[in-house]
mmCIF file of C-alpha atoms in Angstrom:
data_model
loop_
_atom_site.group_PDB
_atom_site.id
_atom_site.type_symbol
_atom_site.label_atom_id
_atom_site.label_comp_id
_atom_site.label_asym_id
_atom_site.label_seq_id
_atom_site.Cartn_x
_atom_site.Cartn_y
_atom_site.Cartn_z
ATOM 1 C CA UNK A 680 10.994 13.707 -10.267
ATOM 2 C CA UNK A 681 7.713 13.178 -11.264
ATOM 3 C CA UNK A 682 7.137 9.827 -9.135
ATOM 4 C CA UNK A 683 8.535 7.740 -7.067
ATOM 5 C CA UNK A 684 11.239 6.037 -8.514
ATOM 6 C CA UNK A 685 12.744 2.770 -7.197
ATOM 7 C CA UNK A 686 15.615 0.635 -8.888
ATOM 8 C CA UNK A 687 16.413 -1.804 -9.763
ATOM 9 C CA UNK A 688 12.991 -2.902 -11.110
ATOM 10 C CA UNK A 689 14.162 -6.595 -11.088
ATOM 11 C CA UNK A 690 16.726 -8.149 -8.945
ATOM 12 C CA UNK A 691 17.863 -11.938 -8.983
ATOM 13 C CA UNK A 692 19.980 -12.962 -5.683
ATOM 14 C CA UNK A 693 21.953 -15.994 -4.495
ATOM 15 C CA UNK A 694 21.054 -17.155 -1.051
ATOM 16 C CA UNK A 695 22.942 -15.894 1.443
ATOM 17 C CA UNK A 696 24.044 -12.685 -0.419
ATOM 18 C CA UNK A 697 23.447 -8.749 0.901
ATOM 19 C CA UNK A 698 20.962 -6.649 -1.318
ATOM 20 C CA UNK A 699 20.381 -3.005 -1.579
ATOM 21 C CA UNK A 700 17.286 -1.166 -2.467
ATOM 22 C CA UNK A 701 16.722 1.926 -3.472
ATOM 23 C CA UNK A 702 14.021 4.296 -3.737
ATOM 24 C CA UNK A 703 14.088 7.853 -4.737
ATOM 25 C CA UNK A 704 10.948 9.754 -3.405
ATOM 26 C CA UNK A 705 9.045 12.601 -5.048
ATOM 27 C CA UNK A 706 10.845 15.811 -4.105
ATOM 28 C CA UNK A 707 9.743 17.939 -1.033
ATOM 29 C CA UNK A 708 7.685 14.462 0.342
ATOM 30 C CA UNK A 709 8.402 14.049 3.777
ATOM 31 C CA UNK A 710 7.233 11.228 4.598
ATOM 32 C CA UNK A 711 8.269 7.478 3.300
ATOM 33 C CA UNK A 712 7.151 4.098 3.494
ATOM 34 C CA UNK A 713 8.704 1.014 2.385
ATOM 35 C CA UNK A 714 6.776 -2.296 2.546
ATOM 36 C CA UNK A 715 6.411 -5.984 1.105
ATOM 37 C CA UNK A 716 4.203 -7.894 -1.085
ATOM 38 C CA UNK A 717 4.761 -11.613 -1.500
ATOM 39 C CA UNK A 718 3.316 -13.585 -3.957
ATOM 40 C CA UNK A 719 -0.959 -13.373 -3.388
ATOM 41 C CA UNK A 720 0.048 -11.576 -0.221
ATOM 42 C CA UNK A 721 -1.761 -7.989 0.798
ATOM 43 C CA UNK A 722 1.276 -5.032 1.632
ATOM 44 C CA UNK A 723 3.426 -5.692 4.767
ATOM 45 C CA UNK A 724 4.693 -2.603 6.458
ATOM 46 C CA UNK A 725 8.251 -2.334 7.132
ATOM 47 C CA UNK A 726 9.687 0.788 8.069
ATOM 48 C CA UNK A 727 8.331 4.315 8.295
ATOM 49 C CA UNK A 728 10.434 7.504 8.083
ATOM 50 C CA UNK A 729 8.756 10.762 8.758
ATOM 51 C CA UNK A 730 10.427 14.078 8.533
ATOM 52 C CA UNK A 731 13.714 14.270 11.012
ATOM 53 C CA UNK A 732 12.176 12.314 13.691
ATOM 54 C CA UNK A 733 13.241 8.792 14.294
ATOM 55 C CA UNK A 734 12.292 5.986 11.934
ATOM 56 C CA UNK A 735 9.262 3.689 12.566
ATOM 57 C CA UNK A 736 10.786 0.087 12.517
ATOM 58 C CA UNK A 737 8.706 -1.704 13.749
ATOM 59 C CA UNK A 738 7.858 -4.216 10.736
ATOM 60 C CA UNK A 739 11.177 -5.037 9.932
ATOM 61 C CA UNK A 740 10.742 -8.986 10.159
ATOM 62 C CA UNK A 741 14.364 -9.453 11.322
ATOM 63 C CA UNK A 742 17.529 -7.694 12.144
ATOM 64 C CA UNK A 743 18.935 -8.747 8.708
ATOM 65 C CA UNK A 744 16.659 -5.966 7.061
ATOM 66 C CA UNK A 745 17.463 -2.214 7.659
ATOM 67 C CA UNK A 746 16.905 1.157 6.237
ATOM 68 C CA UNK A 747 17.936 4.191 5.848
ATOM 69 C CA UNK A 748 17.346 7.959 4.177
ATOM 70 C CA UNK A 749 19.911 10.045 3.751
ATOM 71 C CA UNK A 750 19.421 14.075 3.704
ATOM 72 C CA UNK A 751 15.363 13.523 3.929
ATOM 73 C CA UNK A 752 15.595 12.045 0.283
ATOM 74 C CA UNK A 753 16.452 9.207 -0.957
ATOM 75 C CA UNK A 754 16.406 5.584 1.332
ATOM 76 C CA UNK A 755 17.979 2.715 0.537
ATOM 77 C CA UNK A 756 16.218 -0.759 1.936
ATOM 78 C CA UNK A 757 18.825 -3.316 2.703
ATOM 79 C CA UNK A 758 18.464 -7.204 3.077
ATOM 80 C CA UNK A 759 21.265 -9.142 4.386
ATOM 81 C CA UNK A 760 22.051 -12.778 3.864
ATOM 82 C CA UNK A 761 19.046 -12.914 2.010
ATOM 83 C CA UNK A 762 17.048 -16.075 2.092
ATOM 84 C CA UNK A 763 14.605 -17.956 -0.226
ATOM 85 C CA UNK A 764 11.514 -16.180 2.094
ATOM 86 C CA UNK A 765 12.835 -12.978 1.353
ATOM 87 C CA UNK A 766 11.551 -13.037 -2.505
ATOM 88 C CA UNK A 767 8.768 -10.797 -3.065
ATOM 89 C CA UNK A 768 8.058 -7.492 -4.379
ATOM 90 C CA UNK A 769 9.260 -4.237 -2.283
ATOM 91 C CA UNK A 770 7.215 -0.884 -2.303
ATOM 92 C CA UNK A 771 8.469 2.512 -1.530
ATOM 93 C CA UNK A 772 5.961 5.581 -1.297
ATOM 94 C CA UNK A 773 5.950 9.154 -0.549
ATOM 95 C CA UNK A 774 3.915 11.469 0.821
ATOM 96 C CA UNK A 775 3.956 15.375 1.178
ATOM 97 C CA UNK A 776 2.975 15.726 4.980
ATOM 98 C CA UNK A 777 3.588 13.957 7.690
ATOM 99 C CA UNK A 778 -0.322 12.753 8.640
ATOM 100 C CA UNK A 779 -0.864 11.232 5.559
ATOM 101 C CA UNK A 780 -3.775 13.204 4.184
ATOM 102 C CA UNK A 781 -2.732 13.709 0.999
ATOM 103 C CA UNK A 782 -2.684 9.881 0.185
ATOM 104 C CA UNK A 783 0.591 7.915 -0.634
ATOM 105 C CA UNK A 784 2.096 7.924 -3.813
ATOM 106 C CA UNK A 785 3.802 4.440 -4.557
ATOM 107 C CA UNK A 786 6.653 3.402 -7.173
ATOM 108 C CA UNK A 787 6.446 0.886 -9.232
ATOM 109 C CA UNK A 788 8.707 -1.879 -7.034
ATOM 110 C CA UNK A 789 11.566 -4.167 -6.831
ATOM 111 C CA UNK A 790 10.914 -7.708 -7.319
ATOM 112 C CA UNK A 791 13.584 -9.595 -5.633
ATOM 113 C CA UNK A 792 14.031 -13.039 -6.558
ATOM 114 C CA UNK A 793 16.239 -15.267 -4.029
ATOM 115 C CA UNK A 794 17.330 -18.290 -5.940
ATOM 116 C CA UNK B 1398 -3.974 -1.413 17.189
ATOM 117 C CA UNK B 1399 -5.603 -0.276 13.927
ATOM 118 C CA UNK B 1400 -6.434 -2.790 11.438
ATOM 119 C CA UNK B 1401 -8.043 -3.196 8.493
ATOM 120 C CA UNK B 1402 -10.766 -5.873 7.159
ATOM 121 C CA UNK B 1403 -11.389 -6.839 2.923
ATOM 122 C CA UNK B 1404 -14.722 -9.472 3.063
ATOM 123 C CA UNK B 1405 -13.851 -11.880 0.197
ATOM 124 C CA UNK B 1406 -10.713 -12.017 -1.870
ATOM 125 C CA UNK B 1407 -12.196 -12.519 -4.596
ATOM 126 C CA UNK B 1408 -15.001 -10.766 -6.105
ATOM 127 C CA UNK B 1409 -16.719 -11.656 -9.855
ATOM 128 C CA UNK B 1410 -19.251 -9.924 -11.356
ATOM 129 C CA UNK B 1411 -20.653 -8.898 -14.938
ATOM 130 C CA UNK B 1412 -19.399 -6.304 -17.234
ATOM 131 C CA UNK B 1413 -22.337 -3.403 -16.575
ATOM 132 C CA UNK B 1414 -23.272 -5.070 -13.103
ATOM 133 C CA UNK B 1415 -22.625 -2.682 -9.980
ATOM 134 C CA UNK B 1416 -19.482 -3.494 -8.016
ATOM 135 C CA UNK B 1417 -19.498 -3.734 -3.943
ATOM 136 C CA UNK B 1418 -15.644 -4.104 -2.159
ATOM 137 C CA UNK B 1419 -16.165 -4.501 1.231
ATOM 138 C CA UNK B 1420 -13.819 -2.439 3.963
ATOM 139 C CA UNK B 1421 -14.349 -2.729 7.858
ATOM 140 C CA UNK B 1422 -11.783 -0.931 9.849
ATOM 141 C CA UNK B 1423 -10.922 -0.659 13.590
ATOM 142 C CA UNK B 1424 -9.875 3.008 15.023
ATOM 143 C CA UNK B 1425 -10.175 4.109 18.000
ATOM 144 C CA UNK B 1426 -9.559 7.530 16.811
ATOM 145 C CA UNK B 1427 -11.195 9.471 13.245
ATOM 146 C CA UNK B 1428 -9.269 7.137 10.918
ATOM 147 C CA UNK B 1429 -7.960 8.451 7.277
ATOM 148 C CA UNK B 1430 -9.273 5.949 5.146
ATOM 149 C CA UNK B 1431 -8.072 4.876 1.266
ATOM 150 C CA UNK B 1432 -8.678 3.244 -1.396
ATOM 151 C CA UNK B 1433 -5.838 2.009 -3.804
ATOM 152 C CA UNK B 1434 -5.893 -0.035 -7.137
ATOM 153 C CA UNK B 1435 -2.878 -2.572 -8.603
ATOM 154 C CA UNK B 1436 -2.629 -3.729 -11.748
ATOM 155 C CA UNK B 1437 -0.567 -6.682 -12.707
ATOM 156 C CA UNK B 1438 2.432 -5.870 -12.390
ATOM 157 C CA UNK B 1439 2.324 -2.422 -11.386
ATOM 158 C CA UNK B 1440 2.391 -0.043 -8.574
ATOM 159 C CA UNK B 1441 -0.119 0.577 -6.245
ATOM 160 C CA UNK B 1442 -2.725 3.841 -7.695
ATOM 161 C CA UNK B 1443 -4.839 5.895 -5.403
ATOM 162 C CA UNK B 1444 -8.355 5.861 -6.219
ATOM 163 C CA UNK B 1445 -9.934 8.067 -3.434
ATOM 164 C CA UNK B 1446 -9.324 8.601 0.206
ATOM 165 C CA UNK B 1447 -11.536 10.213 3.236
ATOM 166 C CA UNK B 1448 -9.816 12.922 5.814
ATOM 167 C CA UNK B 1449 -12.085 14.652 7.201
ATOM 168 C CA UNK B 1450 -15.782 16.728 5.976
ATOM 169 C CA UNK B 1451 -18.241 14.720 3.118
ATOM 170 C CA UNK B 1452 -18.571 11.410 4.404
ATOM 171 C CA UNK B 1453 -19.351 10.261 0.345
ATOM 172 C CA UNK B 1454 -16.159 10.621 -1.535
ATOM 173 C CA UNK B 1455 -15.919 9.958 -5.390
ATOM 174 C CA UNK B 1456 -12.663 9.007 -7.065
ATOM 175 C CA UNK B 1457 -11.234 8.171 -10.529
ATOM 176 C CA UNK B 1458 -12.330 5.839 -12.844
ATOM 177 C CA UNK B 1459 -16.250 6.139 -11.738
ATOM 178 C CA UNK B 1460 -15.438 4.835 -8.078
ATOM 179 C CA UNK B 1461 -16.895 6.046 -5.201
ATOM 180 C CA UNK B 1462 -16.457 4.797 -1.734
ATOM 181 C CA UNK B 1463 -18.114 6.186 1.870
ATOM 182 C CA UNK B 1464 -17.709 6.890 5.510
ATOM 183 C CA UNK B 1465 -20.250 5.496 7.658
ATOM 184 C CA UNK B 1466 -18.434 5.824 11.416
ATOM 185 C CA UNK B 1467 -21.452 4.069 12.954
ATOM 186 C CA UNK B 1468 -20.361 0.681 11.081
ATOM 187 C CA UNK B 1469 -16.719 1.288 10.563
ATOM 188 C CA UNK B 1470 -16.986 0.794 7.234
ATOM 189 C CA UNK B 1471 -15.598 2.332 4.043
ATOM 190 C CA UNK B 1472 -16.897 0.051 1.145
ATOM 191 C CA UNK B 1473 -16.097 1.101 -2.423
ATOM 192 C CA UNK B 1474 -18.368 0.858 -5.093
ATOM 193 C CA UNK B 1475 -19.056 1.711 -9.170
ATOM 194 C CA UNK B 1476 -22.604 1.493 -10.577
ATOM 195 C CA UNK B 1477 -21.035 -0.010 -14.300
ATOM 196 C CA UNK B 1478 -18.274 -2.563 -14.385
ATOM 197 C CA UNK B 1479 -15.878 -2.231 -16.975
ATOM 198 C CA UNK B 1480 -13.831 -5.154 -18.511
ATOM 199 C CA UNK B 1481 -10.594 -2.482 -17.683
ATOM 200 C CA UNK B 1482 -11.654 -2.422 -13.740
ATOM 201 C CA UNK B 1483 -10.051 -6.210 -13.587
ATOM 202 C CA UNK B 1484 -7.612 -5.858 -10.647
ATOM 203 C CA UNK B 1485 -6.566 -5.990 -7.654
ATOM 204 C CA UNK B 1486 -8.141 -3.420 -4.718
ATOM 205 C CA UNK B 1487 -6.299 -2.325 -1.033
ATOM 206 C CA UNK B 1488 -8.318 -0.840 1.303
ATOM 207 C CA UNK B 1489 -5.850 0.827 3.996
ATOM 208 C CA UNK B 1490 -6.130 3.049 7.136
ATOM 209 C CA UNK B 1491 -4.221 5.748 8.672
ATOM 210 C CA UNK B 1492 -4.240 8.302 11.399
ATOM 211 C CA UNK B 1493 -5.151 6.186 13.840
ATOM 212 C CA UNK B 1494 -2.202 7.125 16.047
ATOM 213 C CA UNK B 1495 0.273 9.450 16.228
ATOM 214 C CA UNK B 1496 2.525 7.461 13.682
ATOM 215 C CA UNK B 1497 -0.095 8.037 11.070
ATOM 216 C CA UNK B 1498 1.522 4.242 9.866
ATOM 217 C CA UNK B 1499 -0.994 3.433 6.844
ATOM 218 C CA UNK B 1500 -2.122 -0.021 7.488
ATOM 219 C CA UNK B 1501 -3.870 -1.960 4.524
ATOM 220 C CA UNK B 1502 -5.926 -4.876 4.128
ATOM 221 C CA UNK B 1503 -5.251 -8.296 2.880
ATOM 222 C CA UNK B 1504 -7.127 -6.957 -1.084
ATOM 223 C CA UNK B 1505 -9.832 -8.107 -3.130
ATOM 224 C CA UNK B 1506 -9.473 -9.006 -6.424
ATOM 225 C CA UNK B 1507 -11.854 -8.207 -9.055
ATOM 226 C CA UNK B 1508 -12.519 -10.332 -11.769
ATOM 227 C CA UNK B 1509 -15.351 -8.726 -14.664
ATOM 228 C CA UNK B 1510 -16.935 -11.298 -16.762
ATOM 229 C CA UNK B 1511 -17.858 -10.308 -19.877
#
């Protein structure tokens, strides 16, 4: 597609209940980032892919968030047992290479809501 | 670790008045260095990055941010504030090490008084 495309663009969650994220890159990127904005918060990393090589997790914030992309396309970020800390908005992005030079090209977001 | 540093959330100035966002960064490597612009409610928009060659770099919108290695700094600035320029602005780094993670800062938002 033309951007990055991430759905849904609004989720509302019990506490305690598993959610799944999606984002669906621009074609041919290689690279993808998702990462977490809370309310007046700057952008958390969570978890780099890059090409075939091994994911970057190393900002997942517990064990109850995981990722994955499947055939170098689309990733899905899930949250389990969500909790009232886990509301915020969640960023994908793309980018062409792997080093980043191109800049990142960022969807719009999923605004989870844990009530 | 890389890191990067936004001096003042919040910045306010006058429609017409020049606009200064401040960005230190830490690399101990030649960083990639960015620029990005939120408005509410919406994604995140590149405005200009640095990679490598003129340390000045000019963007969209009339921004223009630059390079100077000998301060660490990559401040953005526009000559003319516009009412429209109201938002929020992440500075964010890259490149730093072989990851290339993009690390941003904590954002400075811009208020334009008219």
């Amino acid at each position: 597609g033309a951007g990055v495309s991430q759905s849904p663009s609004n989720k509302v969650t019990e506490k305690g209940k598993d959610v799944e994220l999606r984002c669906d890159p621009i074609s041919g990127h290689t690279a993808l980032y998702w990462y977490r904005q809370s309310l007046g918060q700057g952008l958390e990393f969570l978890i780099y892919f890059q090409g075939n090589s091994a994911p970057d997790k190393s900002g997942l914030p517990s064990d109850r968030f995981s990722a994955e992309r499947t055939g170098g396309s689309v990733s899905t970020l899930t949250i389990q047992r969500t909790q009232q800390e886990d509301s915020a908005v969640y960023l994908c992005a793309s980018s062409p290479d792997l080093t980043g030079g191109y800049g990142y090209t960022f969807g719009s977001g999923t605004r989870l809501t844990v009530v | 670790a890389q890191s990067v540093t936004q001096l003042g959330s919040h910045v306010s100035v006058s429609e017409g008045a020049l606009v200064l966002l401040r960005c230190n960064y830490s690399s101990s490597v030649p960083p990639y260095l960015f620029w990005y612009v939120q408005y509410p409610n919406q994604g995140l928009q590149l405005l200009l990055k640095y990679t490598t060659g003129a340390t000045l770099v000019k963007g969209i919108n009339g921004f223009e941010a630059e390079f100077k290695k000998s301060e660490t700094s990559f401040h953005l600035t526009k000559p003319s504030a516009h009412m429209s320029d109201a938002a929020e602005y992440f500075c964010a780094v890259s490149g730093a090490d072989s990851s290339y993670k993009l690390i941003f800062g904590s954002g400075t938002r811009l208020l334009v008084r008219p």
